[in-house]
Amino acid sequence: MKAEKQNNTAVEEFAFTVMKNSNVLEAWSENVKMVFMLQGSGWLSMEGAENTYTVSEEDIFVINSFQMHSLVLEEDALAIVLLLSPSFIHACSPEVSGINIVCKSFLYREDRQQAFDLLRRDFALAFRAWYKNESEYSIHLRSRVMVLVDNLFRNFLKANQGICRESGREGIRTAVDYIHQNYRENITLGDLAAHNYLSVSYISRSFQKYLGMTFTTYLNRVRILQATALLGSEKTVTEIAYESGFSSASALTGAFKQYHGMTPGQYRRSADFGERQKKKAETVTVTEEGFSTSFAALMKYADEQEVKTAFQAVAWEISVNSRSAGSRLKHSWKTLINIGYAHELLNDAMQRQVTRLQKTVGFRYIRCKGILDDDMMLYTRDVYGNMTANYVYMDQVLDFILSVHGKPMLELGHMPSALAKNKTYIFKRPVCISLPEDPKQWQLLITGLMEHLVERYGIEELKQWLFVPWVSVDLHKFGLFTLEDFEVVYSLAYQAIKEMSGELRICGPGTTTEFPEIRKWYIDMCRRQDCMPDVFTVRAFAAVDPEKEKSGLKLVETNESFSLAVSGDEAYLEHIGKEIRAFLEQEELGEIPVMLDEWSNNIWQRDLCNDTCYKSAYIFKSVMENHDRFYGMGYFNVSDRLDEIAPAAETFHGGFGLFTQNGFPKSAYRAMQLLNRAGDKLLAEGEGYFITSSEREIQIFLHNYCHYDMLYRYRNTTNLTKTERYRVFNEKQPVSFHISLECIGAGKHTIRRYGIGLGGGSTYDAWVAMGAPEPMTEEEKRELYRQSYPVYRSDIMETEEILKIKAFLQPHEVQLITVSMG
């Protein structure tokens, strides 16, 4: 229970923050605090109150400006706090000169909660407006909070009792902070007085005056709260006593009996404790299906009052000269696609998905990882312990890639266990990430592999491939190797590749965008070892360290993904591209092309929104806004069949893929099909639109992308179910496009429209409309596949010189409109 003070003294107008067991609400501040208990229990001490209160789920209460208080939460408890600055309160009610709000729902029976329920409703609606509209102080958000404040004043404002703001309060605040940071130590009143440069008598009187209890009582309550939580563990009472700050088991027993009316042992054996443990097990933060419930106690009040807002559509007027020279497009997004691990390409189902993708879209390079993994049987020991090399599986993988008109991008990793110094695995897939036992053997392995490739495919063919000498340098963050170790392994493999021909192209370092400091180290290393890459690669999963954002929310962590939230930056790829380019220019390496060797919207492989039509809008937006910014954009991944985590039984389980594991095309794949229709000339681009032309046709690409709301960016699935996955996005208006194609020429023109949205092009949404059958019959599978195609409509329009086209897009919808030029 390490204390983390909720720093809330610098609130400009208002702010929400989430409080948990490790936090201590600041002892006093100028802000008014409204607190809603999301789950669990805690205890509250307040200046002016004779008692210490127990607070529990759905309790709502207010702490006035400069009112001394202490709120401590039990293990697994959560609360959400709304901080209201004096300036905002004055703006809401300038006529109110003194604020004294008396709001404590826990003092009233269930049949006297009507006024508090109204407050809970307004609190919930304000909170939803906050996490659904990430512009810091939108009019909608501010109005919601003002309604809440108005309700608070009308029902709970009392005559001002003149809470003082004497400077001596600072002493008790720092004393409380000190206790929560050091309760395990042998703290005395004298220690506390010395730490705060105050007298013992002053500290003693302050605790009684402001918190209604003695210093010893307060300290013991903090310790007992920790001890009570630890009683649910297998620890002995003596161990719990020492971990909670008591000098002995008997000292804990005495204090515990005074607080709970029984000894720790009796409490452990009591029916009440059994019920508490049962309730703790039942009060899980996820449902049986894995959806979080952390905010459910609050948001049910918003759901009861929810009224669907009829948003006015945003209208865009666009004029385009259809005969303009425009600019040439390279379609670099089709340079690269990821298939996951090499062994997966030995699977017939995966081969069918890749074959289909290559026929309908066509990528230049196909990237596979794990060419040296044990399941490829490339480097093993025989029964006598001798090393043997076998290239059969690798050849089958490479032959397949070439057969579908792709060129391999080979990452020479991870490490054959026969050669590994340490058998270390971090994924559920048996991937050994280790240094080689003998670096010379590693170099010989890569040399032998390259010689085999030259003999089988020829050096001229290999010059068209891409090679990655080893794994991503970021894996050193897991303690699997040091940067110095990486330098040795990487440079040896680099040299072995380049010895075949200096014209073979090498990519690196494959670092993620979360570790910019690694880029500099990598370039310095390349200069030292003379192993500069021909293509600079980075990975972008729109991920951000949650500690670097100021949301106040905590990431809902899983054991199947790295602990990274989704960035709130909707132009993430654009900004990363500019950042990497600026870095290389600074290093005087501006001529090196930059490639995203992996990119997607989330690092989380169980993001259920991956299955929805949201993903088609994300693909449209990412490609349209970053066309030809990168040498290549390697979308990750072709299929949901990816063995980094355990496979899911459900068809729509939120995998990365363009196809489900059983081969159904998802909306992301349909989006790529439509984007593949783009011409080679760019006529116009802007927010939500991208207009290209080919010899006899104009292509208009439109999207209405909607980003995740703040709760879901932190993986909180309160508003998510298997069949309802669209309540986790920011609120967005429909968009109406009015496009004038000038100089198109007189005559009849064929207008073809292709749409992906709730009405078509999304197998997930079609599955939901069918009743979400699982498992599916053969008839249901055929029908689902039929409905996976985009909505289509064809019209003929006759015009003189200007052709006017209108399109209306709901959130998450994309459209392709093609116009024949007669």
mmCIF file with all atom_site columns, C-alpha atoms in Angstrom, residues 597-780:
data_model
loop_
_atom_site.group_PDB
_atom_site.id
_atom_site.type_symbol
_atom_site.label_atom_id
_atom_site.label_alt_id
_atom_site.label_comp_id
_atom_site.label_asym_id
_atom_site.label_entity_id
_atom_site.label_seq_id
_atom_site.pdbx_PDB_ins_code
_atom_site.Cartn_x
_atom_site.Cartn_y
_atom_site.Cartn_z
_atom_site.occupancy
_atom_site.B_iso_or_equiv
_atom_site.pdbx_formal_charge
_atom_site.auth_seq_id
_atom_site.auth_comp_id
_atom_site.auth_asym_id
_atom_site.auth_atom_id
_atom_site.pdbx_PDB_model_num
ATOM 1   C CA . ASP A 1 597 ? 7.908   -3.097  -40.676 1.00 0.00 ? 597 ASP A CA 1
ATOM 2   C CA . GLU A 1 598 ? 4.861   -3.516  -38.408 1.00 0.00 ? 598 GLU A CA 1
ATOM 3   C CA . TRP A 1 599 ? 1.907   -1.182  -37.847 1.00 0.00 ? 599 TRP A CA 1
ATOM 4   C CA . SER A 1 600 ? -1.627  -1.405  -36.526 1.00 0.00 ? 600 SER A CA 1
ATOM 5   C CA . ASN A 1 601 ? -4.072  0.427   -34.288 1.00 0.00 ? 601 ASN A CA 1
ATOM 6   C CA . ASN A 1 602 ? -3.283  -1.378  -31.031 1.00 0.00 ? 602 ASN A CA 1
ATOM 7   C CA . ILE A 1 603 ? -0.698  -3.668  -29.445 1.00 0.00 ? 603 ILE A CA 1
ATOM 8   C CA . TRP A 1 604 ? -3.529  -5.684  -27.847 1.00 0.00 ? 604 TRP A CA 1
ATOM 9   C CA . GLN A 1 605 ? -4.401  -8.917  -29.686 1.00 0.00 ? 605 GLN A CA 1
ATOM 10  C CA . ARG A 1 606 ? -7.803  -9.165  -28.025 1.00 0.00 ? 606 ARG A CA 1
ATOM 11  C CA . ASP A 1 607 ? -9.100  -5.746  -29.076 1.00 0.00 ? 607 ASP A CA 1
ATOM 12  C CA . LEU A 1 608 ? -12.624 -6.721  -30.116 1.00 0.00 ? 608 LEU A CA 1
ATOM 13  C CA . CYS A 1 609 ? -12.928 -3.590  -32.247 1.00 0.00 ? 609 CYS A CA 1
ATOM 14  C CA . ASN A 1 610 ? -10.434 -5.140  -34.668 1.00 0.00 ? 610 ASN A CA 1
ATOM 15  C CA . ASP A 1 611 ? -13.348 -7.176  -36.024 1.00 0.00 ? 611 ASP A CA 1
ATOM 16  C CA . THR A 1 612 ? -15.693 -4.223  -36.596 1.00 0.00 ? 612 THR A CA 1
ATOM 17  C CA . CYS A 1 613 ? -16.033 -1.754  -39.458 1.00 0.00 ? 613 CYS A CA 1
ATOM 18  C CA . TYR A 1 614 ? -14.027 0.682   -37.292 1.00 0.00 ? 614 TYR A CA 1
ATOM 19  C CA . LYS A 1 615 ? -10.958 -1.095  -38.657 1.00 0.00 ? 615 LYS A CA 1
ATOM 20  C CA . SER A 1 616 ? -11.810 -0.325  -42.288 1.00 0.00 ? 616 SER A CA 1
ATOM 21  C CA . ALA A 1 617 ? -11.995 3.381   -41.427 1.00 0.00 ? 617 ALA A CA 1
ATOM 22  C CA . TYR A 1 618 ? -8.666  3.102   -39.589 1.00 0.00 ? 618 TYR A CA 1
ATOM 23  C CA . ILE A 1 619 ? -7.041  1.486   -42.648 1.00 0.00 ? 619 ILE A CA 1
ATOM 24  C CA . PHE A 1 620 ? -8.489  4.148   -44.971 1.00 0.00 ? 620 PHE A CA 1
ATOM 25  C CA . LYS A 1 621 ? -7.359  7.002   -42.748 1.00 0.00 ? 621 LYS A CA 1
ATOM 26  C CA . SER A 1 622 ? -3.856  5.596   -42.170 1.00 0.00 ? 622 SER A CA 1
ATOM 27  C CA . VAL A 1 623 ? -3.141  4.916   -45.843 1.00 0.00 ? 623 VAL A CA 1
ATOM 28  C CA . MET A 1 624 ? -4.748  8.122   -47.143 1.00 0.00 ? 624 MET A CA 1
ATOM 29  C CA . GLU A 1 625 ? -2.958  10.400  -44.684 1.00 0.00 ? 625 GLU A CA 1
ATOM 30  C CA . ASN A 1 626 ? 0.436   8.704   -45.011 1.00 0.00 ? 626 ASN A CA 1
ATOM 31  C CA . HIS A 1 627 ? 0.550   7.825   -48.688 1.00 0.00 ? 627 HIS A CA 1
ATOM 32  C CA . ASP A 1 628 ? 4.177   7.555   -49.784 1.00 0.00 ? 628 ASP A CA 1
ATOM 33  C CA . ARG A 1 629 ? 5.423   9.017   -46.471 1.00 0.00 ? 629 ARG A CA 1
ATOM 34  C CA . PHE A 1 630 ? 7.255   5.747   -45.855 1.00 0.00 ? 630 PHE A CA 1
ATOM 35  C CA . TYR A 1 631 ? 9.234   3.436   -48.109 1.00 0.00 ? 631 TYR A CA 1
ATOM 36  C CA . GLY A 1 632 ? 6.793   0.749   -47.015 1.00 0.00 ? 632 GLY A CA 1
ATOM 37  C CA . MET A 1 633 ? 3.990   0.191   -44.491 1.00 0.00 ? 633 MET A CA 1
ATOM 38  C CA . GLY A 1 634 ? 3.942   -3.412  -43.278 1.00 0.00 ? 634 GLY A CA 1
ATOM 39  C CA . TYR A 1 635 ? 0.452   -3.941  -41.872 1.00 0.00 ? 635 TYR A CA 1
ATOM 40  C CA . PHE A 1 636 ? 0.402   -6.506  -39.073 1.00 0.00 ? 636 PHE A CA 1
ATOM 41  C CA . ASN A 1 637 ? -1.073  -9.057  -39.740 1.00 0.00 ? 637 ASN A CA 1
ATOM 42  C CA . VAL A 1 638 ? -2.634  -11.080 -42.594 1.00 0.00 ? 638 VAL A CA 1
ATOM 43  C CA . SER A 1 639 ? -4.473  -13.491 -40.328 1.00 0.00 ? 639 SER A CA 1
ATOM 44  C CA . ASP A 1 640 ? -5.836  -13.900 -36.823 1.00 0.00 ? 640 ASP A CA 1
ATOM 45  C CA . ARG A 1 641 ? -3.809  -17.116 -36.823 1.00 0.00 ? 641 ARG A CA 1
ATOM 46  C CA . LEU A 1 642 ? -0.902  -15.825 -34.766 1.00 0.00 ? 642 LEU A CA 1
ATOM 47  C CA . ASP A 1 643 ? 0.609   -18.068 -32.130 1.00 0.00 ? 643 ASP A CA 1
ATOM 48  C CA . GLU A 1 644 ? 2.047   -15.413 -29.805 1.00 0.00 ? 644 GLU A CA 1
ATOM 49  C CA . ILE A 1 645 ? -0.904  -15.948 -27.449 1.00 0.00 ? 645 ILE A CA 1
ATOM 50  C CA . ALA A 1 646 ? -3.265  -18.879 -26.924 1.00 0.00 ? 646 ALA A CA 1
ATOM 51  C CA . PRO A 1 647 ? -5.788  -19.374 -29.740 1.00 0.00 ? 647 PRO A CA 1
ATOM 52  C CA . ALA A 1 648 ? -9.372  -18.289 -29.196 1.00 0.00 ? 648 ALA A CA 1
ATOM 53  C CA . ALA A 1 649 ? -12.384 -20.491 -29.841 1.00 0.00 ? 649 ALA A CA 1
ATOM 54  C CA . GLU A 1 650 ? -14.527 -17.585 -31.066 1.00 0.00 ? 650 GLU A CA 1
ATOM 55  C CA . THR A 1 651 ? -14.511 -16.513 -34.700 1.00 0.00 ? 651 THR A CA 1
ATOM 56  C CA . PHE A 1 652 ? -14.540 -12.804 -33.798 1.00 0.00 ? 652 PHE A CA 1
ATOM 57  C CA . HIS A 1 653 ? -12.104 -12.533 -30.895 1.00 0.00 ? 653 HIS A CA 1
ATOM 58  C CA . GLY A 1 654 ? -10.342 -9.275  -31.803 1.00 0.00 ? 654 GLY A CA 1
ATOM 59  C CA . GLY A 1 655 ? -7.243  -10.568 -33.564 1.00 0.00 ? 655 GLY A CA 1
ATOM 60  C CA . PHE A 1 656 ? -4.921  -8.425  -35.672 1.00 0.00 ? 656 PHE A CA 1
ATOM 61  C CA . GLY A 1 657 ? -5.746  -10.131 -38.935 1.00 0.00 ? 657 GLY A CA 1
ATOM 62  C CA . LEU A 1 658 ? -7.344  -9.124  -42.214 1.00 0.00 ? 658 LEU A CA 1
ATOM 63  C CA . PHE A 1 659 ? -8.956  -12.583 -42.079 1.00 0.00 ? 659 PHE A CA 1
ATOM 64  C CA . THR A 1 660 ? -10.407 -14.509 -39.158 1.00 0.00 ? 660 THR A CA 1
ATOM 65  C CA . GLN A 1 661 ? -8.617  -17.681 -38.192 1.00 0.00 ? 661 GLN A CA 1
ATOM 66  C CA . ASN A 1 662 ? -11.156 -19.710 -40.182 1.00 0.00 ? 662 ASN A CA 1
ATOM 67  C CA . GLY A 1 663 ? -10.770 -17.517 -43.260 1.00 0.00 ? 663 GLY A CA 1
ATOM 68  C CA . PHE A 1 664 ? -13.629 -15.005 -43.181 1.00 0.00 ? 664 PHE A CA 1
ATOM 69  C CA . PRO A 1 665 ? -12.558 -11.664 -44.704 1.00 0.00 ? 665 PRO A CA 1
ATOM 70  C CA . LYS A 1 666 ? -12.876 -8.815  -42.206 1.00 0.00 ? 666 LYS A CA 1
ATOM 71  C CA . SER A 1 667 ? -13.665 -5.185  -42.962 1.00 0.00 ? 667 SER A CA 1
ATOM 72  C CA . ALA A 1 668 ? -9.943  -4.325  -42.879 1.00 0.00 ? 668 ALA A CA 1
ATOM 73  C CA . TYR A 1 669 ? -9.347  -6.656  -45.834 1.00 0.00 ? 669 TYR A CA 1
ATOM 74  C CA . ARG A 1 670 ? -12.291 -5.181  -47.749 1.00 0.00 ? 670 ARG A CA 1
ATOM 75  C CA . ALA A 1 671 ? -10.825 -1.715  -47.115 1.00 0.00 ? 671 ALA A CA 1
ATOM 76  C CA . MET A 1 672 ? -7.516  -2.775  -48.653 1.00 0.00 ? 672 MET A CA 1
ATOM 77  C CA . GLN A 1 673 ? -9.357  -4.184  -51.655 1.00 0.00 ? 673 GLN A CA 1
ATOM 78  C CA . LEU A 1 674 ? -11.004 -0.810  -52.212 1.00 0.00 ? 674 LEU A CA 1
ATOM 79  C CA . LEU A 1 675 ? -7.756  1.127   -51.690 1.00 0.00 ? 675 LEU A CA 1
ATOM 80  C CA . ASN A 1 676 ? -6.133  -1.059  -54.312 1.00 0.00 ? 676 ASN A CA 1
ATOM 81  C CA . ARG A 1 677 ? -8.426  0.630   -56.852 1.00 0.00 ? 677 ARG A CA 1
ATOM 82  C CA . ALA A 1 678 ? -6.594  3.957   -56.435 1.00 0.00 ? 678 ALA A CA 1
ATOM 83  C CA . GLY A 1 679 ? -5.146  5.488   -59.571 1.00 0.00 ? 679 GLY A CA 1
ATOM 84  C CA . ASP A 1 680 ? -1.548  6.554   -60.023 1.00 0.00 ? 680 ASP A CA 1
ATOM 85  C CA . LYS A 1 681 ? -2.312  10.268  -59.917 1.00 0.00 ? 681 LYS A CA 1
ATOM 86  C CA . LEU A 1 682 ? -3.406  12.185  -56.806 1.00 0.00 ? 682 LEU A CA 1
ATOM 87  C CA . LEU A 1 683 ? -5.851  14.997  -57.594 1.00 0.00 ? 683 LEU A CA 1
ATOM 88  C CA . ALA A 1 684 ? -6.848  16.196  -54.119 1.00 0.00 ? 684 ALA A CA 1
ATOM 89  C CA . GLU A 1 685 ? -6.698  15.202  -50.466 1.00 0.00 ? 685 GLU A CA 1
ATOM 90  C CA . GLY A 1 686 ? -8.015  16.556  -47.173 1.00 0.00 ? 686 GLY A CA 1
ATOM 91  C CA . GLU A 1 687 ? -9.733  15.582  -43.979 1.00 0.00 ? 687 GLU A CA 1
ATOM 92  C CA . GLY A 1 688 ? -11.649 12.417  -44.739 1.00 0.00 ? 688 GLY A CA 1
ATOM 93  C CA . TYR A 1 689 ? -11.160 12.416  -48.518 1.00 0.00 ? 689 TYR A CA 1
ATOM 94  C CA . PHE A 1 690 ? -8.570  11.293  -51.076 1.00 0.00 ? 690 PHE A CA 1
ATOM 95  C CA . ILE A 1 691 ? -9.210  11.662  -54.816 1.00 0.00 ? 691 ILE A CA 1
ATOM 96  C CA . THR A 1 692 ? -7.120  9.901   -57.464 1.00 0.00 ? 692 THR A CA 1
ATOM 97  C CA . SER A 1 693 ? -7.378  9.246   -61.182 1.00 0.00 ? 693 SER A CA 1
ATOM 98  C CA . SER A 1 694 ? -6.263  6.732   -63.755 1.00 0.00 ? 694 SER A CA 1
ATOM 99  C CA . GLU A 1 695 ? -6.545  6.927   -67.526 1.00 0.00 ? 695 GLU A CA 1
ATOM 100 C CA . ARG A 1 696 ? -10.334 6.772   -67.826 1.00 0.00 ? 696 ARG A CA 1
ATOM 101 C CA . GLU A 1 697 ? -11.568 6.866   -64.223 1.00 0.00 ? 697 GLU A CA 1
ATOM 102 C CA . ILE A 1 698 ? -11.634 9.005   -61.094 1.00 0.00 ? 698 ILE A CA 1
ATOM 103 C CA . GLN A 1 699 ? -11.584 7.341   -57.679 1.00 0.00 ? 699 GLN A CA 1
ATOM 104 C CA . ILE A 1 700 ? -12.961 9.117   -54.604 1.00 0.00 ? 700 ILE A CA 1
ATOM 105 C CA . PHE A 1 701 ? -12.049 7.604   -51.234 1.00 0.00 ? 701 PHE A CA 1
ATOM 106 C CA . LEU A 1 702 ? -13.985 8.808   -48.170 1.00 0.00 ? 702 LEU A CA 1
ATOM 107 C CA . HIS A 1 703 ? -13.960 7.884   -44.488 1.00 0.00 ? 703 HIS A CA 1
ATOM 108 C CA . ASN A 1 704 ? -15.512 9.024   -41.229 1.00 0.00 ? 704 ASN A CA 1
ATOM 109 C CA . TYR A 1 705 ? -12.965 7.730   -38.757 1.00 0.00 ? 705 TYR A CA 1
ATOM 110 C CA . CYS A 1 706 ? -13.840 7.748   -35.049 1.00 0.00 ? 706 CYS A CA 1
ATOM 111 C CA . HIS A 1 707 ? -11.151 7.209   -32.381 1.00 0.00 ? 707 HIS A CA 1
ATOM 112 C CA . TYR A 1 708 ? -11.377 5.165   -29.190 1.00 0.00 ? 708 TYR A CA 1
ATOM 113 C CA . ASP A 1 709 ? -12.669 7.033   -26.165 1.00 0.00 ? 709 ASP A CA 1
ATOM 114 C CA . MET A 1 710 ? -10.382 7.522   -23.191 1.00 0.00 ? 710 MET A CA 1
ATOM 115 C CA . LEU A 1 711 ? -11.704 4.581   -21.179 1.00 0.00 ? 711 LEU A CA 1
ATOM 116 C CA . TYR A 1 712 ? -11.179 2.104   -23.976 1.00 0.00 ? 712 TYR A CA 1
ATOM 117 C CA . ARG A 1 713 ? -7.760  3.490   -24.841 1.00 0.00 ? 713 ARG A CA 1
ATOM 118 C CA . TYR A 1 714 ? -6.835  2.185   -21.403 1.00 0.00 ? 714 TYR A CA 1
ATOM 119 C CA . ARG A 1 715 ? -8.521  -1.180  -22.140 1.00 0.00 ? 715 ARG A CA 1
ATOM 120 C CA . ASN A 1 716 ? -11.476 -0.565  -19.877 1.00 0.00 ? 716 ASN A CA 1
ATOM 121 C CA . THR A 1 717 ? -14.273 -2.612  -21.423 1.00 0.00 ? 717 THR A CA 1
ATOM 122 C CA . THR A 1 718 ? -17.168 -1.364  -19.268 1.00 0.00 ? 718 THR A CA 1
ATOM 123 C CA . ASN A 1 719 ? -19.076 -0.317  -22.402 1.00 0.00 ? 719 ASN A CA 1
ATOM 124 C CA . LEU A 1 720 ? -18.181 -3.382  -24.482 1.00 0.00 ? 720 LEU A CA 1
ATOM 125 C CA . THR A 1 721 ? -19.846 -6.753  -25.068 1.00 0.00 ? 721 THR A CA 1
ATOM 126 C CA . LYS A 1 722 ? -19.396 -9.490  -27.663 1.00 0.00 ? 722 LYS A CA 1
ATOM 127 C CA . THR A 1 723 ? -22.256 -8.139  -29.746 1.00 0.00 ? 723 THR A CA 1
ATOM 128 C CA . GLU A 1 724 ? -22.087 -4.413  -28.886 1.00 0.00 ? 724 GLU A CA 1
ATOM 129 C CA . ARG A 1 725 ? -18.695 -2.970  -29.747 1.00 0.00 ? 725 ARG A CA 1
ATOM 130 C CA . TYR A 1 726 ? -19.485 0.587   -30.829 1.00 0.00 ? 726 TYR A CA 1
ATOM 131 C CA . ARG A 1 727 ? -19.950 2.279   -27.448 1.00 0.00 ? 727 ARG A CA 1
ATOM 132 C CA . VAL A 1 728 ? -16.210 2.623   -26.823 1.00 0.00 ? 728 VAL A CA 1
ATOM 133 C CA . PHE A 1 729 ? -15.551 5.473   -29.261 1.00 0.00 ? 729 PHE A CA 1
ATOM 134 C CA . ASN A 1 730 ? -15.514 9.241   -29.020 1.00 0.00 ? 730 ASN A CA 1
ATOM 135 C CA . GLU A 1 731 ? -18.733 10.855  -30.126 1.00 0.00 ? 731 GLU A CA 1
ATOM 136 C CA . LYS A 1 732 ? -18.565 11.792  -33.790 1.00 0.00 ? 732 LYS A CA 1
ATOM 137 C CA . GLN A 1 733 ? -20.899 13.510  -36.219 1.00 0.00 ? 733 GLN A CA 1
ATOM 138 C CA . PRO A 1 734 ? -21.953 12.103  -39.580 1.00 0.00 ? 734 PRO A CA 1
ATOM 139 C CA . VAL A 1 735 ? -20.180 13.712  -42.529 1.00 0.00 ? 735 VAL A CA 1
ATOM 140 C CA . SER A 1 736 ? -21.752 14.939  -45.746 1.00 0.00 ? 736 SER A CA 1
ATOM 141 C CA . PHE A 1 737 ? -19.398 15.375  -48.714 1.00 0.00 ? 737 PHE A CA 1
ATOM 142 C CA . HIS A 1 738 ? -20.393 17.630  -51.648 1.00 0.00 ? 738 HIS A CA 1
ATOM 143 C CA . ILE A 1 739 ? -17.838 17.056  -54.393 1.00 0.00 ? 739 ILE A CA 1
ATOM 144 C CA . SER A 1 740 ? -17.675 19.029  -57.656 1.00 0.00 ? 740 SER A CA 1
ATOM 145 C CA . LEU A 1 741 ? -15.605 17.382  -60.401 1.00 0.00 ? 741 LEU A CA 1
ATOM 146 C CA . GLU A 1 742 ? -14.742 20.190  -62.760 1.00 0.00 ? 742 GLU A CA 1
ATOM 147 C CA . CYS A 1 743 ? -13.668 19.845  -66.405 1.00 0.00 ? 743 CYS A CA 1
ATOM 148 C CA . ILE A 1 744 ? -14.909 16.289  -66.530 1.00 0.00 ? 744 ILE A CA 1
ATOM 149 C CA . GLY A 1 745 ? -16.447 16.775  -69.938 1.00 0.00 ? 745 GLY A CA 1
ATOM 150 C CA . ALA A 1 746 ? -19.993 16.575  -71.232 1.00 0.00 ? 746 ALA A CA 1
ATOM 151 C CA . GLY A 1 747 ? -21.739 13.251  -71.533 1.00 0.00 ? 747 GLY A CA 1
ATOM 152 C CA . LYS A 1 748 ? -22.895 10.297  -69.511 1.00 0.00 ? 748 LYS A CA 1
ATOM 153 C CA . HIS A 1 749 ? -20.786 9.047   -66.639 1.00 0.00 ? 749 HIS A CA 1
ATOM 154 C CA . THR A 1 750 ? -21.112 5.807   -64.701 1.00 0.00 ? 750 THR A CA 1
ATOM 155 C CA . ILE A 1 751 ? -20.977 6.329   -60.942 1.00 0.00 ? 751 ILE A CA 1
ATOM 156 C CA . ARG A 1 752 ? -20.173 3.235   -58.872 1.00 0.00 ? 752 ARG A CA 1
ATOM 157 C CA . ARG A 1 753 ? -20.334 3.313   -55.076 1.00 0.00 ? 753 ARG A CA 1
ATOM 158 C CA . TYR A 1 754 ? -18.793 0.773   -52.710 1.00 0.00 ? 754 TYR A CA 1
ATOM 159 C CA . GLY A 1 755 ? -19.440 1.119   -48.991 1.00 0.00 ? 755 GLY A CA 1
ATOM 160 C CA . ILE A 1 756 ? -18.218 -0.554  -45.801 1.00 0.00 ? 756 ILE A CA 1
ATOM 161 C CA . GLY A 1 757 ? -20.178 0.060   -42.631 1.00 0.00 ? 757 GLY A CA 1
ATOM 162 C CA . LEU A 1 758 ? -22.880 -1.392  -40.439 1.00 0.00 ? 758 LEU A CA 1
ATOM 163 C CA . GLY A 1 759 ? -24.919 -2.123  -43.553 1.00 0.00 ? 759 GLY A CA 1
ATOM 164 C CA . GLY A 1 760 ? -22.354 -4.201  -45.418 1.00 0.00 ? 760 GLY A CA 1
ATOM 165 C CA . GLY A 1 761 ? -18.710 -5.109  -45.908 1.00 0.00 ? 761 GLY A CA 1
ATOM 166 C CA . SER A 1 762 ? -18.201 -6.121  -42.274 1.00 0.00 ? 762 SER A CA 1
ATOM 167 C CA . THR A 1 763 ? -18.530 -9.826  -41.485 1.00 0.00 ? 763 THR A CA 1
ATOM 168 C CA . TYR A 1 764 ? -18.678 -9.100  -37.762 1.00 0.00 ? 764 TYR A CA 1
ATOM 169 C CA . ASP A 1 765 ? -21.692 -6.804  -38.102 1.00 0.00 ? 765 ASP A CA 1
ATOM 170 C CA . ALA A 1 766 ? -23.366 -9.293  -40.438 1.00 0.00 ? 766 ALA A CA 1
ATOM 171 C CA . TRP A 1 767 ? -22.735 -12.015 -37.840 1.00 0.00 ? 767 TRP A CA 1
ATOM 172 C CA . VAL A 1 768 ? -24.356 -9.895  -35.130 1.00 0.00 ? 768 VAL A CA 1
ATOM 173 C CA . ALA A 1 769 ? -27.348 -9.218  -37.387 1.00 0.00 ? 769 ALA A CA 1
ATOM 174 C CA . MET A 1 770 ? -27.676 -12.997 -37.893 1.00 0.00 ? 770 MET A CA 1
ATOM 175 C CA . GLY A 1 771 ? -28.015 -13.453 -34.120 1.00 0.00 ? 771 GLY A CA 1
ATOM 176 C CA . ALA A 1 772 ? -24.303 -14.034 -33.381 1.00 0.00 ? 772 ALA A CA 1
ATOM 177 C CA . PRO A 1 773 ? -24.399 -17.820 -33.940 1.00 0.00 ? 773 PRO A CA 1
ATOM 178 C CA . GLU A 1 774 ? -21.439 -19.714 -32.477 1.00 0.00 ? 774 GLU A CA 1
ATOM 179 C CA . PRO A 1 775 ? -20.591 -22.249 -33.766 1.00 0.00 ? 775 PRO A CA 1
ATOM 180 C CA . MET A 1 776 ? -21.991 -21.568 -37.212 1.00 0.00 ? 776 MET A CA 1
ATOM 181 C CA . THR A 1 777 ? -23.689 -23.988 -39.552 1.00 0.00 ? 777 THR A CA 1
ATOM 182 C CA . GLU A 1 778 ? -22.453 -24.352 -43.129 1.00 0.00 ? 778 GLU A CA 1
ATOM 183 C CA . GLU A 1 779 ? -25.460 -22.369 -44.334 1.00 0.00 ? 779 GLU A CA 1
ATOM 184 C CA . GLU A 1 780 ? -24.663 -19.545 -41.896 1.00 0.00 ? 780 GLU A CA 1
#
